[in-house]
């Protein structure tokens, strides 16, 4: 696979949220606003970069039987480091997200990338994969957080959109709103995927028809 | 006991991973310990600036402790330019929030009236219980009140303080904790004033 294929696969086709429905806990827990979603995503990207890098570095060295505890140790170390750094330099955000940062350890999306990708691929491919999956995850968090913040509080990234008279739809801030918004987003993603697939099929058919035509013309002459 | 080569490899691999992880964590701790302490101090500083009446001193530097061991409580006194005491602040914990305990910084005038309260730590439901943090009107209802001036309960329980739509437990816990702080101050007022006076004598 080329780097751009690796990226697009991680970002869209195998998107941790849209395609695999992994990492639901941080997704539903922190996405009460777009800003929270973004910073949770950023923390996840950092952890993914670290864990994919190290796992790719030690691939072939770690015996197969103990690879999962080894990966978890690596991931937990990076999560703790990111949490400490956030506490030190982004203290206010840490107070909001602090509860969810340690839970990145058990985000299956990260262990999944270590197991399914980084342990089998080169360091550079693993880093691209980490960026792709991480930014795909962040994109999903921001999208869901944005939808919930917009309908729940009439704002995006803390900036009021609907004006002061907007009656806050509390439900979107609460857990049921997360599930409902996620459902609609998944429906939208599936719609886009179907359109993409249909267009690809159409193009394939056109190419096929053209070749048939050229062949026919060639046979004729 | 005898290990075969494969087992030794596994033990060694996990050992090396654990050692590297521990080293990284130790290094990170060294680098972040200072900034974390500074950030916490800064957070407390801005919270104190909100709950204490306008003061000229460094309330954190003037902090004194009353009580011993488990009962020990850090009190932050506020003083005006002339060095006269004009407020106290300390942190109380409401153990009965909807999701765990709620930490509240309470700021009082020396006569026992509330200047302001701020919630410094909580895990309440976003959008429901977290009105105790961002509902300015609700927080303002505490200003100027003292132990006898209000019925320290939420309206649902027959008191004077609003609950929130869909959240009664959270404000109930906060009101109860603030009342506890006022009662505590009433019983310890002399002690606190004496502690401040004492500090003045030994600069």
Coordinates of C-alpha atoms in Angstrom, one line a residue:
Chain A
X1 CA 0.0 0.0 0.0
X2 CA 1.2 3.5 -0.7
X3 CA 1.3 6.1 2.1
X4 CA -1.9 7.9 0.8
X5 CA -3.7 4.6 0.6
X6 CA -2.7 3.8 4.2
X7 CA -3.9 7.3 5.2
X8 CA -7.3 7.1 3.5
X9 CA -7.9 3.6 4.7
X10 CA -7.2 4.6 8.3
X11 CA -9.1 7.9 8.1
X12 CA -12.2 6.8 6.2
X13 CA -12.6 3.2 5.1
X14 CA -11.5 1.8 8.5
X15 CA -12.4 4.9 10.6
X16 CA -12.3 3.8 14.2
X17 CA -15.8 5.3 14.8
X18 CA -17.7 5.2 11.5
X19 CA -16.5 1.8 10.3
X20 CA -15.3 -0.1 13.3
X21 CA -17.4 1.5 16.1
X22 CA -14.4 1.3 18.4
X23 CA -13.6 3.7 21.2
X24 CA -17.2 4.4 22.1
X25 CA -16.5 5.2 25.7
X26 CA -14.4 8.4 25.1
X27 CA -16.7 9.2 22.1
X28 CA -19.9 9.2 24.1
X29 CA -18.3 10.5 27.3
X30 CA -16.5 13.6 26.2
X31 CA -18.3 14.8 23.1
X32 CA -20.6 17.3 24.9
X33 CA -18.9 20.0 22.9
X34 CA -16.7 20.3 19.8
X35 CA -13.8 21.6 21.8
X36 CA -13.8 18.7 24.2
X37 CA -13.9 16.3 21.3
X38 CA -11.0 18.0 19.6
X39 CA -8.7 17.9 22.6
X40 CA -9.6 14.3 23.4
X41 CA -8.9 13.5 19.8
X42 CA -5.5 15.3 20.0
X43 CA -4.6 13.3 23.1
X44 CA -5.5 10.1 21.3
X45 CA -3.4 11.1 18.2
X46 CA -0.3 11.6 20.5
X47 CA -0.8 8.2 22.2
X48 CA -1.3 6.5 18.8
X49 CA 1.8 8.0 17.4
X50 CA 3.8 6.9 20.4
X51 CA 2.4 3.4 20.6
X52 CA 2.5 2.7 16.8
X53 CA 6.1 4.0 16.7
X54 CA 7.3 1.8 19.6
X55 CA 5.3 -1.3 18.6
X56 CA 6.7 -1.0 15.0
X57 CA 10.2 -0.6 16.4
X58 CA 10.0 -3.8 18.5
X59 CA 8.1 -5.9 16.0
X60 CA 9.7 -9.3 15.7
X61 CA 11.4 -8.8 19.1
X62 CA 8.4 -9.3 21.4
X63 CA 7.5 -13.0 21.6
X64 CA 4.0 -13.7 20.3
X65 CA 2.6 -15.0 23.6
X66 CA 3.3 -11.8 25.5
X67 CA 2.6 -9.2 22.8
X68 CA -0.7 -8.0 24.3
X69 CA 0.6 -7.3 27.8
X70 CA 3.7 -5.6 26.2
X71 CA 1.5 -3.4 23.9
X72 CA -0.8 -2.5 26.8
X73 CA 2.2 -1.5 28.9
X74 CA 3.5 0.7 26.0
X75 CA 0.1 2.3 25.5
X76 CA -0.5 2.9 29.2
X77 CA 2.9 4.5 29.5
X78 CA 2.1 6.9 26.6
X79 CA -1.4 7.7 28.0
X80 CA 0.1 8.5 31.4
X81 CA 2.7 10.7 29.8
X82 CA 0.1 12.6 27.7
X83 CA -2.1 13.0 30.8
X84 CA 0.8 14.4 32.9
X85 CA 1.8 16.8 30.1
X86 CA -1.8 17.9 29.8
X87 CA -2.1 18.4 33.6
X88 CA 1.1 20.5 33.4
X89 CA 0.6 22.7 30.4
X90 CA -3.2 22.6 29.7
X91 CA -4.5 22.5 33.3
X92 CA -8.0 23.8 32.6
X93 CA -8.6 21.3 29.8
X94 CA -7.2 18.6 32.1
X95 CA -9.8 19.4 34.7
X96 CA -12.5 18.8 32.1
X97 CA -11.1 15.8 30.3
X98 CA -8.9 14.4 33.1
X99 CA -11.4 11.7 34.0
X100 CA -11.4 10.3 30.4
X101 CA -7.7 10.5 29.7
X102 CA -6.7 7.3 31.5
X103 CA -9.5 5.5 29.7
X104 CA -7.6 6.0 26.4
X105 CA -5.6 2.9 27.6
X106 CA -8.6 0.7 27.0
X107 CA -9.6 2.4 23.7
X108 CA -9.7 -0.7 21.5
X109 CA -8.9 1.5 18.5
X110 CA -5.3 2.0 19.8
X111 CA -4.6 -1.6 20.7
X112 CA -6.2 -2.6 17.5
X113 CA -3.8 -0.5 15.5
X114 CA -0.8 -1.9 17.4
X115 CA -2.0 -5.4 16.8
X116 CA -3.4 -5.1 13.3
X117 CA -1.0 -2.6 11.7
X118 CA 2.1 -1.4 13.6
X119 CA 3.3 -4.9 14.5
X120 CA 3.4 -5.9 10.8
X121 CA 4.5 -2.7 9.1
X122 CA 7.5 -0.4 8.8
X123 CA 8.0 2.5 11.1
X124 CA 7.1 5.2 8.6
X125 CA 3.9 3.4 7.5
X126 CA 2.9 2.9 11.1
X127 CA 3.4 6.6 11.8
X128 CA 1.2 7.5 8.8
X129 CA -1.4 5.0 10.0
X130 CA -1.3 6.5 13.5
X131 CA -1.9 10.0 12.1
X132 CA -4.7 8.7 9.8
X133 CA -6.6 6.7 12.4
X134 CA -6.0 9.4 15.0
X135 CA -7.2 12.2 12.8
X136 CA -10.2 10.1 11.7
X137 CA -11.0 9.5 15.3
X138 CA -10.6 13.2 16.1
X139 CA -12.8 14.1 13.1
X140 CA -15.5 11.8 14.4
X141 CA -15.2 13.3 17.9
X142 CA -15.4 16.9 16.7
X143 CA -18.3 16.1 14.3
X144 CA -20.3 14.4 17.1
X145 CA -19.3 17.1 19.7
X146 CA -20.2 19.8 17.2
X147 CA -23.7 18.4 16.5
X148 CA -24.4 17.9 20.2
X149 CA -23.1 21.4 21.1
X150 CA -25.0 23.0 18.3
X151 CA -28.4 21.4 19.2
X152 CA -27.7 21.2 22.9
X153 CA -26.4 24.7 23.5
X154 CA -26.8 26.5 20.2
X155 CA -23.1 27.0 19.8
X156 CA -20.0 25.6 18.1
X157 CA -16.6 25.7 19.8
X158 CA -18.2 27.9 22.5
X159 CA -19.3 30.5 19.9
X160 CA -23.0 31.2 20.0
X161 CA -24.6 30.4 16.7
X162 CA -28.4 30.3 17.3
X163 CA -28.6 33.4 19.5
X164 CA -29.6 33.8 23.1
X165 CA -33.2 32.9 22.6
X166 CA -32.4 29.4 21.5
X167 CA -34.0 26.9 23.9
X168 CA -31.2 24.6 24.8
X169 CA -32.1 21.0 23.9
X170 CA -30.7 19.4 27.0
X171 CA -31.2 15.9 25.6
X172 CA -28.3 16.3 23.2
X173 CA -25.9 17.1 26.0
X174 CA -27.0 14.0 27.9
X175 CA -26.0 10.4 26.9
X176 CA -29.1 9.6 24.9
X177 CA -28.3 12.6 22.7
X178 CA -24.9 11.1 22.0
X179 CA -26.5 7.9 20.7
X180 CA -29.1 9.7 18.6
X181 CA -26.6 12.1 17.0
X182 CA -24.2 9.2 16.4
X183 CA -27.0 7.2 14.7
X184 CA -27.7 10.0 12.3
X185 CA -24.0 10.6 11.6
X186 CA -23.5 6.9 10.9
X187 CA -26.5 7.0 8.5
X188 CA -25.0 9.9 6.7
X189 CA -21.6 8.1 6.5
X190 CA -23.3 5.1 5.0
X191 CA -25.1 7.2 2.5
X192 CA -21.8 8.8 1.4
X193 CA -20.1 5.4 1.2
X194 CA -23.0 4.0 -1.0
X195 CA -22.7 7.0 -3.4
X196 CA -19.0 6.5 -3.6
X197 CA -19.4 2.8 -4.3
X198 CA -22.1 3.5 -7.0
X199 CA -19.9 6.0 -8.7
X200 CA -16.9 3.6 -8.6
X201 CA -19.1 0.9 -10.2
X202 CA -20.4 3.3 -12.8
X203 CA -16.8 4.3 -13.8
X204 CA -15.8 0.6 -13.9
X205 CA -18.7 -0.1 -16.2
X206 CA -17.8 2.9 -18.5
X207 CA -14.2 1.7 -18.7
X208 CA -15.5 -1.8 -19.5
X209 CA -17.8 -0.6 -22.2
X210 CA -15.1 1.6 -23.7
X211 CA -12.7 -1.4 -23.9
X212 CA -15.5 -3.5 -25.5
X213 CA -16.1 -0.8 -28.0
X214 CA -12.5 -0.3 -28.9
X215 CA -12.1 -4.1 -29.2
X216 CA -15.1 -4.2 -31.4
X217 CA -13.8 -1.4 -33.6
X218 CA -10.4 -3.1 -33.8
X219 CA -12.0 -6.4 -34.7
X220 CA -14.0 -4.7 -37.4
X221 CA -11.1 -3.0 -39.1
Chain B
X1 CA 12.5 -24.6 38.7
X2 CA 13.8 -24.7 35.2
X3 CA 12.8 -22.3 32.4
X4 CA 13.1 -23.2 28.8
X5 CA 14.5 -20.6 26.3
X6 CA 11.1 -19.5 25.1
X7 CA 9.8 -18.7 28.6
X8 CA 13.0 -16.8 29.4
X9 CA 12.5 -14.8 26.3
X10 CA 9.0 -13.9 27.3
X11 CA 10.0 -12.8 30.8
X12 CA 12.9 -10.8 29.4
X13 CA 10.8 -9.1 26.8
X14 CA 8.1 -8.0 29.3
X15 CA 10.8 -7.0 31.8
X16 CA 12.6 -4.8 29.2
X17 CA 9.3 -3.2 28.1
X18 CA 8.3 -2.5 31.8
X19 CA 11.7 -1.0 32.6
X20 CA 11.6 1.3 29.5
X21 CA 8.0 2.3 30.3
X22 CA 8.9 3.0 34.0
X23 CA 11.9 5.1 32.9
X24 CA 9.8 7.2 30.5
X25 CA 7.2 7.8 33.2
X26 CA 9.8 8.7 35.8
X27 CA 11.4 11.2 33.4
X28 CA 8.0 12.7 32.5
X29 CA 7.2 13.1 36.2
X30 CA 10.5 15.0 36.7
X31 CA 9.7 17.4 33.9
X32 CA 6.0 17.9 34.7
X33 CA 6.1 18.0 38.5
X34 CA 7.1 21.7 38.6
X35 CA 4.6 22.9 35.9
X36 CA 1.8 20.9 37.4
X37 CA 2.3 22.4 40.9
X38 CA 2.5 25.9 39.2
X39 CA -0.7 25.2 37.3
X40 CA -2.5 24.1 40.4
X41 CA -1.3 27.1 42.3
X42 CA -2.4 29.4 39.5
X43 CA -5.8 27.7 39.4
X44 CA -6.2 28.1 43.2
X45 CA -5.0 31.7 42.9
X46 CA -7.7 32.6 40.3
X47 CA -10.4 30.8 42.4
X48 CA -9.3 32.7 45.5
X49 CA -9.4 35.9 43.6
X50 CA -13.1 35.2 42.9
X51 CA -14.2 34.1 46.4
X52 CA -12.2 36.5 48.6
X53 CA -13.3 40.1 48.9
X54 CA -10.8 42.4 47.1
X55 CA -7.5 41.8 48.9
X56 CA -3.9 42.9 48.5
X57 CA -2.1 40.0 50.0
X58 CA -1.0 36.7 48.6
X59 CA -3.6 34.5 50.3
X60 CA -1.8 31.3 49.5
X61 CA 1.4 32.6 51.2
X62 CA -0.6 33.6 54.2
X63 CA -2.4 30.3 54.5
X64 CA -2.7 28.8 57.9
X65 CA -3.9 25.5 59.2
X66 CA -6.4 24.9 61.9
X67 CA -7.2 21.5 63.4
X68 CA -4.9 18.6 63.5
X69 CA -4.2 15.6 61.3
X70 CA -7.4 14.4 59.6
X71 CA -9.3 17.5 60.7
X72 CA -6.6 19.8 59.4
X73 CA -8.0 22.5 57.2
X74 CA -6.1 25.1 55.2
X75 CA -7.5 28.5 55.6
X76 CA -6.7 31.4 53.1
X77 CA -7.0 34.8 54.7
X78 CA -7.6 37.9 52.6
X79 CA -6.1 41.2 53.8
X80 CA -6.5 44.7 52.5
X81 CA -3.6 47.2 51.7
X82 CA -3.3 48.2 55.4
X83 CA -2.9 44.5 56.3
X84 CA -6.3 44.3 57.9
X85 CA -8.1 41.0 57.7
X86 CA -11.1 41.3 55.3
X87 CA -12.0 37.7 54.4
X88 CA -11.4 34.0 54.8
X89 CA -11.6 31.3 52.2
X90 CA -11.3 27.5 52.5
X91 CA -12.3 24.5 50.6
X92 CA -15.2 22.3 51.7
X93 CA -16.1 18.9 50.2
X94 CA -19.7 17.9 49.6
X95 CA -19.5 14.1 49.7
X96 CA -23.0 13.5 48.5
X97 CA -23.0 14.9 44.9
X98 CA -24.8 13.0 42.2
X99 CA -21.5 11.6 40.9
X100 CA -18.9 11.6 43.7
X101 CA -17.8 14.5 45.9
X102 CA -17.9 18.1 44.9
X103 CA -15.2 20.5 46.0
X104 CA -16.3 24.0 46.8
X105 CA -14.2 27.1 47.7
X106 CA -16.1 29.2 50.2
X107 CA -15.2 32.8 50.8
X108 CA -16.5 34.7 53.8
X109 CA -16.2 38.2 55.3
X110 CA -14.8 38.1 58.9
X111 CA -18.4 38.7 60.2
X112 CA -19.5 35.4 58.7
X113 CA -21.4 36.7 55.6
X114 CA -20.6 34.9 52.3
X115 CA -18.7 36.9 49.7
X116 CA -18.8 34.2 47.0
X117 CA -18.5 30.5 46.4
X118 CA -16.9 28.7 43.5
X119 CA -16.9 25.0 42.7
X120 CA -13.4 23.8 42.1
X121 CA -13.9 20.2 41.4
X122 CA -16.8 18.0 40.5
X123 CA -18.0 15.1 38.2
X124 CA -21.6 16.1 37.9
X125 CA -23.6 15.6 34.7
X126 CA -22.7 18.1 32.0
X127 CA -25.8 20.2 31.2
X128 CA -27.6 19.3 34.4
X129 CA -25.6 19.3 37.6
X130 CA -22.8 21.5 36.3
X131 CA -25.0 24.5 36.7
X132 CA -23.2 24.8 40.1
X133 CA -20.2 25.9 38.0
X134 CA -21.7 28.0 35.2
X135 CA -25.1 29.2 36.5
X136 CA -24.0 32.7 37.6
X137 CA -27.4 33.6 38.9
X138 CA -27.6 30.5 41.1
X139 CA -24.1 31.2 42.5
X140 CA -25.0 34.8 43.1
X141 CA -27.8 33.8 45.4
X142 CA -25.2 32.8 48.0
X143 CA -23.6 36.3 48.1
X144 CA -24.2 38.2 51.3
X145 CA -26.0 35.4 53.1
X146 CA -25.1 34.1 56.5
X147 CA -26.1 31.2 58.6
X148 CA -29.4 32.7 59.9
X149 CA -30.4 34.7 56.9
X150 CA -31.5 31.8 54.7
X151 CA -33.2 28.4 55.1
X152 CA -30.2 26.4 53.8
X153 CA -32.1 23.9 51.7
X154 CA -33.2 23.7 48.1
X155 CA -36.8 24.8 47.4
X156 CA -37.9 21.3 46.8
X157 CA -37.0 20.6 50.4
X158 CA -38.7 23.7 51.6
X159 CA -35.6 25.9 51.6
X160 CA -34.5 29.1 49.9
X161 CA -32.2 27.9 47.1
X162 CA -33.3 26.9 43.6
X163 CA -32.7 23.4 42.3
X164 CA -32.0 22.9 38.6
X165 CA -34.4 21.3 36.1
X166 CA -33.5 17.6 36.2
X167 CA -30.9 18.1 38.9
X168 CA -31.8 18.4 42.6
X169 CA -29.2 16.2 44.2
X170 CA -26.2 18.3 43.1
X171 CA -27.5 21.7 44.3
X172 CA -28.8 20.1 47.5
X173 CA -25.3 18.7 48.2
X174 CA -23.7 22.1 47.6
X175 CA -26.2 24.0 49.7
X176 CA -25.7 21.5 52.5
X177 CA -21.9 21.8 52.3
X178 CA -22.0 25.6 52.3
X179 CA -24.2 25.6 55.3
X180 CA -21.8 23.2 57.0
X181 CA -19.0 25.7 56.2
X182 CA -20.9 28.5 57.8
X183 CA -21.7 26.5 60.9
X184 CA -18.0 25.5 61.1
X185 CA -17.0 29.2 60.9
X186 CA -19.5 30.2 63.6
X187 CA -17.9 27.6 66.0
X188 CA -14.3 28.4 65.0
X189 CA -14.4 32.1 64.4
X190 CA -12.5 33.1 67.5
X191 CA -9.9 30.5 66.7
X192 CA -9.4 31.8 63.1
X193 CA -9.2 35.4 64.1
X194 CA -6.7 34.5 66.8
X195 CA -4.6 32.5 64.2
X196 CA -4.5 35.6 61.9
X197 CA -3.6 37.9 64.8
X198 CA -0.9 35.5 65.9
X199 CA 0.6 35.4 62.4
X200 CA 0.9 39.2 62.4
X201 CA 3.0 39.1 65.5
X202 CA 5.6 36.8 64.2
X203 CA 6.5 38.0 60.7

